[in-house]
Coordinates of C-alpha atoms in Angstrom, one line a residue:
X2 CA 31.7 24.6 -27.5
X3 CA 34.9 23.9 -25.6
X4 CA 33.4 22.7 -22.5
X5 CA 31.7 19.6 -24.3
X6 CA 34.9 18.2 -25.2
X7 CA 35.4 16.8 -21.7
X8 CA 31.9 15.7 -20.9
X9 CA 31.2 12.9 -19.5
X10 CA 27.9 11.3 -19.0
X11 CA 26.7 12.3 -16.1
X12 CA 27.7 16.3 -17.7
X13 CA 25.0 15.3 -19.9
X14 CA 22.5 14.4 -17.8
X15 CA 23.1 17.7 -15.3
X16 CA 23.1 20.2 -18.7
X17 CA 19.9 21.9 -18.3
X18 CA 20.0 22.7 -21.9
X19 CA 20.8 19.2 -22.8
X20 CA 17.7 17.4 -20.7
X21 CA 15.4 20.4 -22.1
X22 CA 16.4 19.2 -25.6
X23 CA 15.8 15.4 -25.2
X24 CA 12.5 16.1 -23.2
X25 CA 11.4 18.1 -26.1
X26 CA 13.7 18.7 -28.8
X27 CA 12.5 22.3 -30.9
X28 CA 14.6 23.1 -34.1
X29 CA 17.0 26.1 -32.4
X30 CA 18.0 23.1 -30.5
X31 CA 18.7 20.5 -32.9
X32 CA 21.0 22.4 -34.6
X33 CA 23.0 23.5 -31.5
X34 CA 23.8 19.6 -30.8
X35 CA 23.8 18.6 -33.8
X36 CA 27.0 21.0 -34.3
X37 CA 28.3 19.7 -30.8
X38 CA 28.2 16.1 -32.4
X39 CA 29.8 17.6 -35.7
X40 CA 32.7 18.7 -34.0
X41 CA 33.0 16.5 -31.0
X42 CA 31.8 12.9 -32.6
X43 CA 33.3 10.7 -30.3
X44 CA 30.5 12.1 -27.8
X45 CA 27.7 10.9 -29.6
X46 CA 27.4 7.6 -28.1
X47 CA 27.5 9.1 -24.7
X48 CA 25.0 11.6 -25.7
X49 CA 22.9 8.6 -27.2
X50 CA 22.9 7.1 -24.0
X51 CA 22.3 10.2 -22.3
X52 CA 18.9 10.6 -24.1
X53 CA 17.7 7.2 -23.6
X54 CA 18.2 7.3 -19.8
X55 CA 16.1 11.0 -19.5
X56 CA 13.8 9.5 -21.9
X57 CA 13.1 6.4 -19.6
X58 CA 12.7 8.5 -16.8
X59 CA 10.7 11.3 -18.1
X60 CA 6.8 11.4 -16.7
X61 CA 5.6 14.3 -17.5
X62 CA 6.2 17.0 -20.7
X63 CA 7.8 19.6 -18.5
X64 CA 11.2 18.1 -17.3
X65 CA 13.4 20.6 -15.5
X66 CA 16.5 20.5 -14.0
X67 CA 15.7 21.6 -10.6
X68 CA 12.7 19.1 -10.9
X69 CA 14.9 15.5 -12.0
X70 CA 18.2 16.1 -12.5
X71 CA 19.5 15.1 -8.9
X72 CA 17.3 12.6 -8.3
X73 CA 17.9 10.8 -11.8
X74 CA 21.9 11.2 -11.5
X75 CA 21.8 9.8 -8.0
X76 CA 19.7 6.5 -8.4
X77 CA 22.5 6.0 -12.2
X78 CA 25.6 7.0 -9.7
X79 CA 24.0 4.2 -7.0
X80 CA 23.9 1.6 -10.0
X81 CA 27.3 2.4 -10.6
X82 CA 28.3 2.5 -7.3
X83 CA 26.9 -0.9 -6.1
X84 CA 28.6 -2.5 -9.1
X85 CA 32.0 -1.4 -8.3
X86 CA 31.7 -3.1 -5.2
X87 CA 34.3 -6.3 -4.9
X88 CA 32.2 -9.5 -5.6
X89 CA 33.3 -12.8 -6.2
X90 CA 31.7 -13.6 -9.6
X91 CA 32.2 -9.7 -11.2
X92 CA 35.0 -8.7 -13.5
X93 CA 37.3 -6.8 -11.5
X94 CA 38.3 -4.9 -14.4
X95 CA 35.5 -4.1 -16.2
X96 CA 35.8 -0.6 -17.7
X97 CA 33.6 2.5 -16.3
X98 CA 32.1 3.1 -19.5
X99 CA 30.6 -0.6 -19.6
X100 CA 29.9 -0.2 -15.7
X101 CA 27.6 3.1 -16.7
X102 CA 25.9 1.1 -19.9
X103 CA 25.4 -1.4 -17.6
X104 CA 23.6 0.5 -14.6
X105 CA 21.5 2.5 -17.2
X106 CA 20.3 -0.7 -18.8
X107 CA 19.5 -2.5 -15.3
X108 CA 17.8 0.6 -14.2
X109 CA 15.3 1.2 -17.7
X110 CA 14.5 -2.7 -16.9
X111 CA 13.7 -1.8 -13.8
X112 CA 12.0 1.2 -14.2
X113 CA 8.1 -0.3 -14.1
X114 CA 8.6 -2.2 -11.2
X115 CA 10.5 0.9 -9.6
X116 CA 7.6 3.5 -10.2
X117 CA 4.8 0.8 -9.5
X118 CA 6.1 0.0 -6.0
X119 CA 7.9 3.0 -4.4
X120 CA 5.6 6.2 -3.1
X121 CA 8.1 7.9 -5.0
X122 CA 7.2 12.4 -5.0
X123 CA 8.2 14.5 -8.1
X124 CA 8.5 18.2 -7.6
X125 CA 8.6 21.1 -9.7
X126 CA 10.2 24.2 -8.9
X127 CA 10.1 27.5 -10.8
X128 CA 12.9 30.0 -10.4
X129 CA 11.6 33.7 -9.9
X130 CA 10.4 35.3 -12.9
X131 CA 9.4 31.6 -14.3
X132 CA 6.3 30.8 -15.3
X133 CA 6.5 26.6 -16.3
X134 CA 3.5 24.3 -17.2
X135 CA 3.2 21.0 -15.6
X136 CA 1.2 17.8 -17.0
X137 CA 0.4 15.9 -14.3
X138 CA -0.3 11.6 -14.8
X139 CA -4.1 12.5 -15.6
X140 CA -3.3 14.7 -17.9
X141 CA -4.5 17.8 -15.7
X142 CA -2.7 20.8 -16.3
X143 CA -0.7 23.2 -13.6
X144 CA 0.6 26.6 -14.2
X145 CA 3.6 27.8 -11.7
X146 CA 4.0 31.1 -10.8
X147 CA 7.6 32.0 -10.6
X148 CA 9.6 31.0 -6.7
X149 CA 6.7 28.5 -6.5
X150 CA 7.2 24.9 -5.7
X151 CA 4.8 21.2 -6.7
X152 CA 5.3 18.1 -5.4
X153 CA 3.1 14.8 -6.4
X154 CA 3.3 11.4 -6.5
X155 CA 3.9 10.2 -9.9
X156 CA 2.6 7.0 -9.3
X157 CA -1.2 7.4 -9.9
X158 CA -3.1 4.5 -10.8
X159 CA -6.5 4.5 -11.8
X160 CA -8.5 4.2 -8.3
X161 CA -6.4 6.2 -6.3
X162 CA -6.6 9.5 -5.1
X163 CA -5.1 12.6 -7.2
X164 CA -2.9 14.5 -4.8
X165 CA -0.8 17.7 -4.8
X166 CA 1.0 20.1 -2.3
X167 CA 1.7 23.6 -3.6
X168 CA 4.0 26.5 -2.1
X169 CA 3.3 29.3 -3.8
X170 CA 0.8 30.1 -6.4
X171 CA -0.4 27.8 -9.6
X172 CA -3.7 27.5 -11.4
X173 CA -5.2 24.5 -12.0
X174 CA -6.8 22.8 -14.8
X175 CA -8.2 20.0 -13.7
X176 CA -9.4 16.5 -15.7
X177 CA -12.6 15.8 -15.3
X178 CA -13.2 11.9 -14.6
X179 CA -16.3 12.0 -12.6
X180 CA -19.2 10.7 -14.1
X181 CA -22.0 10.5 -11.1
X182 CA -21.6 13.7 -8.6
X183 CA -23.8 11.4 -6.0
X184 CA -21.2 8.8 -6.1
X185 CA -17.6 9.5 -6.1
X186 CA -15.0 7.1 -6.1
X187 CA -11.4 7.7 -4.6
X188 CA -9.8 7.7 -7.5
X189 CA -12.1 10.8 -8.7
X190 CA -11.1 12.5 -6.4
X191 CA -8.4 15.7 -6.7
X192 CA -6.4 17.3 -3.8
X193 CA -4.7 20.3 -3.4
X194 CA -2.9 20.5 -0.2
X195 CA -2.0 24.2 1.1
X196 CA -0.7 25.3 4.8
X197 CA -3.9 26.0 5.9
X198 CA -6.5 24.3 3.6
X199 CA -7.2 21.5 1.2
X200 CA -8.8 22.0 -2.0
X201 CA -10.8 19.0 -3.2
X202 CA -12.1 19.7 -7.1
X203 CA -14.0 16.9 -9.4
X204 CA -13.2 18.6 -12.9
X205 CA -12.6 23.0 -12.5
X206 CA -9.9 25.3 -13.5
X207 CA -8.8 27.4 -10.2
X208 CA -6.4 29.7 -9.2
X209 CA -4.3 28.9 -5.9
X210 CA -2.0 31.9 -3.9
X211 CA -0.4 29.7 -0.9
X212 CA 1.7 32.3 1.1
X213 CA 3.4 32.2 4.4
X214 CA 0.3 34.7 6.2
X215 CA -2.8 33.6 3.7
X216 CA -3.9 31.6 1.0
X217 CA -6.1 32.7 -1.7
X218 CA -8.6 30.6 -3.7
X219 CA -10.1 32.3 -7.0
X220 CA -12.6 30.0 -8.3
X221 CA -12.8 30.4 -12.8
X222 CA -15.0 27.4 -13.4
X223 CA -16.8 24.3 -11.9
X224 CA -16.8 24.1 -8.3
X225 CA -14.6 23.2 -5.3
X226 CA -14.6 22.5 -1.6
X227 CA -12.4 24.0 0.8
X228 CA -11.5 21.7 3.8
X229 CA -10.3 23.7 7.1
X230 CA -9.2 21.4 9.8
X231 CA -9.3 23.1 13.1
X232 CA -5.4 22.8 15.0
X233 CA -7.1 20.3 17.2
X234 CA -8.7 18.1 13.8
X235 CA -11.5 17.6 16.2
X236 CA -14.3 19.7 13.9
X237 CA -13.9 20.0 9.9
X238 CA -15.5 23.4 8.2
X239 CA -16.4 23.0 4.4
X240 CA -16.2 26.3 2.1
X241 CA -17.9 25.7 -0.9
X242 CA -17.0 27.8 -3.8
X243 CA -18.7 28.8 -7.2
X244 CA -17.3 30.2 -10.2
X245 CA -16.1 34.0 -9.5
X246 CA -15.9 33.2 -5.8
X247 CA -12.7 35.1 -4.3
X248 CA -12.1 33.6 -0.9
X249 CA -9.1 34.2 1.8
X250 CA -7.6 31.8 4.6
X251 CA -5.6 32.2 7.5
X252 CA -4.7 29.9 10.9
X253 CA -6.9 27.7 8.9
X254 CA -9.8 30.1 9.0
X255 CA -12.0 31.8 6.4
X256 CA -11.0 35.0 7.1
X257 CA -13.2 36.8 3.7
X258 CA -15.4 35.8 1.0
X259 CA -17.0 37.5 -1.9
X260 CA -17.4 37.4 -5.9
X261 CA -15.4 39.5 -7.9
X262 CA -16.7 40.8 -11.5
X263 CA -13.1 39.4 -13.6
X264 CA -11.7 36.2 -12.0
X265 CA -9.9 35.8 -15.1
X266 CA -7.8 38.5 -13.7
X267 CA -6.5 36.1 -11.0
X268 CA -4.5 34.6 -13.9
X269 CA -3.1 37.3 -15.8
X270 CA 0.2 36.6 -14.2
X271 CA 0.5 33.1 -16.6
X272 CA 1.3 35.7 -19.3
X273 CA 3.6 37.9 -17.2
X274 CA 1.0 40.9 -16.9
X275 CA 0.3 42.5 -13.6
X276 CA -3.3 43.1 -12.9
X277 CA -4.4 44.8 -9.2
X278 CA -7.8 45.7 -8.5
X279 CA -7.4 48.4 -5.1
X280 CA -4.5 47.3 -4.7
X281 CA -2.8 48.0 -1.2
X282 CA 1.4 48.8 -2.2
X283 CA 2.2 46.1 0.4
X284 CA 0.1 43.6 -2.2
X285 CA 2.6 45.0 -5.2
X286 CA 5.9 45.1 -3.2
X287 CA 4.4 41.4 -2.3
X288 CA 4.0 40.4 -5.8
X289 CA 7.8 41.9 -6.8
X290 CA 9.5 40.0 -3.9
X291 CA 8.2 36.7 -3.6
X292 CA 7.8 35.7 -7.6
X293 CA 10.0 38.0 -9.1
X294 CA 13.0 38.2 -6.7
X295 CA 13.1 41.7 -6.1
X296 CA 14.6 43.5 -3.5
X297 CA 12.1 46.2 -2.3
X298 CA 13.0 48.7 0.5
X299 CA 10.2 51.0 1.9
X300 CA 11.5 54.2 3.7
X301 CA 8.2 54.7 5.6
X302 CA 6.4 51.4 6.6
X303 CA 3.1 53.7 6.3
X304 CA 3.2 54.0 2.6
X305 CA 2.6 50.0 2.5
X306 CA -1.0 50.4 3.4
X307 CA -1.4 53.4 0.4
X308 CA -3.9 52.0 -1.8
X309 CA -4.6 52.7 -6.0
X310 CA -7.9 52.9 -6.5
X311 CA -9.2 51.5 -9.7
X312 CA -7.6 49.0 -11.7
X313 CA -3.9 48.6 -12.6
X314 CA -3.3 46.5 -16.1
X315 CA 0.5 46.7 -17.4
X316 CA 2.6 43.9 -18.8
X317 CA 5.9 44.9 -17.7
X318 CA 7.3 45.5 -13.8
X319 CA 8.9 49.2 -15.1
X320 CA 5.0 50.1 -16.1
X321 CA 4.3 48.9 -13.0
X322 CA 6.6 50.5 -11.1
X323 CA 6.1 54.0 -13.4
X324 CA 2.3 53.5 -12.4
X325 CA 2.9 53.3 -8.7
X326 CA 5.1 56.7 -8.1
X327 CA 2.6 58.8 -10.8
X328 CA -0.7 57.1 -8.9
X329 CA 1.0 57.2 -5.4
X330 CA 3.1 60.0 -5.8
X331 CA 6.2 58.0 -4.7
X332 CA 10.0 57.9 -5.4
X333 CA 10.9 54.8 -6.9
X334 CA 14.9 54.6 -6.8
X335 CA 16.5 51.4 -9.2
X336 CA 19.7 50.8 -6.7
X337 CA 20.6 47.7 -9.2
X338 CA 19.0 45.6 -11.6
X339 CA 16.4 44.0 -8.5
X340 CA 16.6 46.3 -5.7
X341 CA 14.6 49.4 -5.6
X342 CA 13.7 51.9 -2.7
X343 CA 10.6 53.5 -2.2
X344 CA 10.1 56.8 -1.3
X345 CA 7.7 59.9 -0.8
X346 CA 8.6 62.4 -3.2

């Protein structure tokens, strides 16, 4: 606990472990800082302070690091900033410490008028192997898949339209507000903006896969429309989906359609199981790469399109990996802790 001795404010405020207890305090916690204020208790003002400023700015109940902790330092270090500047009618010696109580309290009175007025954009990103919830200001839900990225405005009023942009893959669980299908106002609406295709949903829970090369839609309940505008915007094609609907874009193209017998399936990945129905190996090495941050070499590009027949269900990556050389007859080779190579045996 040596480190805390010197912290200053904004140390606080950049602790990830710190904003994750005053966003949502759980008992482990409280007796970790609890102990820091036992043995450090001159920092329990500054921690005080700390809490109310992450508490004025939190939005949501998941708060991470990655997610608010720049943005919320730089707008305090601006306050600061501005009122160091010389001035005629300021103090010239006010101390820092009533310089920082000062910009926090000017900035929690100015927080309504702040986040009613600027088009300000949240976003949420999940570091590989991560799977975080996000409440959104309706109360809908999202899942992130690990190395996946959310952005939204957090301003939502009632009467405007729900928007989000995703990179990566997330499932959705939407809050129904519509109340007449034949008459939808903007503010019922929901958007889910991918590289090649927007998702417009009334109330459905979805699962989305937005890659560099595709983007998958699994469909678990209610319904949704697809929106694919052509590169030239001059024609608009609607895809409309039904529950168990499994459907693949491209170049903003439908590029395959079809219902699949376990959508559910589509999800399994919120609980850190890996579930592969003929999977291709390119589809796994895929997986293992982009949300898990492996490093996956393949001797022979051919063995990529070797496909396992059936159904794969494991809830750990070295099942997965032991299920891939024994179906495939492969050599899988653990070079470090998230690099393997792939081999025929």
């Amino acid at each position: 606990m040596e480190e805390y001795e010197k912290y200053t404010l904004s140390d606080f405020l950049e602790d990830d472990s710190f904003v994750r207890w005053a966003t949502n305090a759980e008992p482990e916690a409280n007796v970790f800082w609890k102990e820091v204020i036992k043995i450090y208790p001159e920092k329990e003002a500054i921690m005080t302070q700390a809490v109310e400023i992450i508490t004025a700015y939190r939005s949501q109940d998941t708060f991470t690091n990655e997610m608010g902790r720049q943005q919320l330092w730089n707008r305090i270090q601006a306050e600061i900033t501005r009122e160091e500047e010389p001035a005629a009618t300021r103090v010239k010696s006010m101390p820092l410490y009533m310089k920082v109580a000062a910009a926090a309290s000017l900035l929690v009175a100015a927080t309504a008028v702040y986040w009613f007025f600027a088009d300000h954009r949240e976003s949420v990103h999940t570091a590989y192997n991560e799977v975080t919830k996000v409440v959104l200001p309706d109360h809908s839900v999202v899942t992130l898949n690990g190395n996946s990225t959310l952005y939204y405005k957090d301003n939502w009023t009632d009467g405007t339209l729900r928007e989000v942009w995703l990179e990566g893959e997330a499932f959705f669980n939407v809050k129904h507000i519509n109340k007449d299908t034949l008459n939808i106002r903007e503010g019922e609406r929901f958007l889910v903006h991918g590289r090649d295709v927007e998702i417009e949903v009334l109330g459905t829970s979805f699962n989305v896969r937005d890659q560099a090369e595709k983007t998958d839609v699994t469909l678990i309940t209610g319904k949704v429309k697809v929106v694919l505008a052509s590169l030239s915007k001059d024609t608009v094609t609607d895809v409309i989906m039904l529950p168990g609907d499994y459907a693949e874009f491209a170049n903003q193209n439908l590029i395959a359609k079809k219902k699949i017998e376990k959508p559910q399936q589509s999800i399994a990945w919120i609980n850190q199981d890996f579930v592969f129905t003929d999977a291709l190996l390119k589809d796994i090495v895929k997986t293992l790469v982009q949300y898990h941050g492996y490093k996956v070499d393949v001797k022979d590009d051919k063995l990529l399109n070797l496909k396992i027949e059936g159904e794969i269900s494991v809830s750990s990556i070295p099942e997965l990996l032991a299920t891939i050389s024994a179906t495939l007859d492969l050599d899988v080779e653990q070079k470090s802790e998230k690099h393997i190579v792939l081999s025929k045996k």
